[in-house]
Amino acid sequence: MVLKRRINYHWQLFLPIALCLCVVFGLIIWYQYKREADYRAEMLTSQLDLINRRVLKANEDDQSLRPFNAFIASYFAGSAYEDVRITVYNNEGRLKYSLGIPLPIDDDSYTVLRSIYSDDSSRDLVRDAMGDVYFICRATSDDGKVKVISALPFDADVSDAIDVDSTVWLVIGACMLFTLFVTYYFTRMLTRSVTLLKDFAYRAATGGHFTGYDKFPRNELGDISRQIVALYNERARAVDLIRKERKVAIHAIEEKARVTRQMTNNINHEIKTPIGIVRGYLESILGDPDMDAETRTRFLERMLSNIERLTNLLNDVSTMTRLENGGDKIAVNKVDMYDLVYQIDYDMPANNLAGSLEFTYDIPLECYVAGNYGLINGMICGLIRNAAMYSGGTKVGLRLISESERFYMFAFYDNGVGVAEEHILHLFERFYRVDTGRSRKQGGTGLGLPIVKSTILTHGGTISVHNRSTGGLEFIFSLPKWTNPTV
């Protein structure tokens, strides 16, 4: 028959151990009890045997037994041997002497209740024909002419003399209960980890929260259990982290795909405009062979302007792609910021980079950053070009405002009209224009500031922008300091 309810592990361990201990204790107690009972019976019969030998000795010496009987009566007075009976027969079965009521000599007159020694029938606990119970001890002289039977009636005194004290059973019972209690306690301690692990497994399978980590006992099994729980928690945290990273990665992939689609659409839109203009002018020139030279020249100049705009757009897209997809492959060297800004300022009249703006800078000597010279040069030129096209001011400047253990912090500013606050957060977005009409008229691609931000991020820095309280925009950006590489 299969049990509907399974016995838990604690009772599976406790019951066999308790049963084994009870069997062992029972066997030990039974052996000790039997040994004690035999010892007490032997002590009793040894006294009777001593009496028999003294009687036989007196008979051999032809001594009278009356003095001996008087000695026996006085010696055992008040003891369990007070009612001892001594009966002496000759070899013909006639009674020679008796102390107390004579005892029959033939064995058929007794029913043996217990033999003190299994190989000796002369010392027994017997019952006579009248139903009285005696402890008897038989002895025969060496010549076989005299037989002595000594006996004690099995009364309360004799029973107390041979029975084990009843209080010993209380002690034995108390020891058994104590042993079972100790066994129960230690088996419970041993199986506590198993019980807690079962609860942990159930909660782990059902998604519950396990709170018994500190309840495991301080032993080897408890240490193993805590390690299992710790490994599970670590795995759960790792799985949760992987899940979060996967969500972030999926979001990043989706965002990148969205940005790519947006950029592709914007590029298509930006390319279509100058190509459409160039195509229109070409069709006009080809459709009017007699067009005057002045008009033809104006059309060609506009075509060239749109081709330059298209070229700038493609260059900016190429730069953005290189920064985003190959930023980790860009060569990083020691760049002298003072020398770089000085060279930009020196070349400015020739390339008309700042237009009518006045450019100033405050960069200390030996200001070295870790970066790519061409990218940083392009980034600063891009900020100057952006200010020249959109700021509406008269001055731009670059200065070092602070430094930390790892970074230099720079500020690029202008004194123009600034930007409305709703546009500040979008200035670094691709193809975002504050004034679409004006930007297109001035030839901007919408990628200048995004390229500036990508350049800073590629170098491990940060950049932010805000309106100055005195007017104009201010870009705050950081670049890492150059540190001598360890050999």
Short mmCIF file of N, CA, C and O in Angstrom, two decimals, residues 16 28 66 96 146 154 182 211 269 354 461:
data_model
loop_
_atom_site.label_atom_id
_atom_site.label_comp_id
_atom_site.label_asym_id
_atom_site.label_seq_id
_atom_site.Cartn_x
_atom_site.Cartn_y
_atom_site.Cartn_z
N PRO A 16 14.64 5.11 12.05
CA PRO A 16 15.58 3.97 12.04
C PRO A 16 16.64 4.07 13.14
O PRO A 16 16.97 3.06 13.77
N ILE A 28 20.93 -4.83 25.76
CA ILE A 28 21.86 -4.58 26.86
C ILE A 28 21.13 -4.69 28.20
O ILE A 28 21.62 -5.32 29.16
N ARG A 66 22.63 -30.28 66.33
CA ARG A 66 21.81 -29.33 67.09
C ARG A 66 22.55 -28.02 67.36
O ARG A 66 21.97 -26.94 67.21
N LYS A 96 16.99 -38.54 58.76
CA LYS A 96 17.92 -38.55 59.86
C LYS A 96 17.76 -37.30 60.73
O LYS A 96 17.90 -37.39 61.96
N VAL A 146 24.68 -40.06 52.72
CA VAL A 146 23.89 -38.98 53.32
C VAL A 146 23.52 -37.98 52.21
O VAL A 146 24.36 -37.62 51.38
N PHE A 154 9.72 -19.40 49.28
CA PHE A 154 9.74 -18.22 48.39
C PHE A 154 8.69 -17.22 48.85
O PHE A 154 7.60 -17.13 48.31
N VAL A 182 17.71 13.22 22.61
CA VAL A 182 18.97 13.66 22.02
C VAL A 182 19.03 13.26 20.54
O VAL A 182 19.46 14.03 19.68
N THR A 211 13.66 33.48 2.35
CA THR A 211 14.19 34.34 3.42
C THR A 211 14.94 33.55 4.48
O THR A 211 15.25 34.10 5.53
N HIS A 269 16.62 63.48 -48.67
CA HIS A 269 15.96 64.77 -48.84
C HIS A 269 16.97 65.88 -49.11
O HIS A 269 16.75 66.74 -50.00
N ALA A 354 35.94 82.41 -40.17
CA ALA A 354 35.06 83.11 -39.23
C ALA A 354 34.29 84.25 -39.86
O ALA A 354 33.48 84.89 -39.19
N GLY A 461 35.14 62.56 -23.95
CA GLY A 461 34.75 63.75 -23.23
C GLY A 461 33.24 63.95 -23.21
O GLY A 461 32.47 63.09 -23.61
#
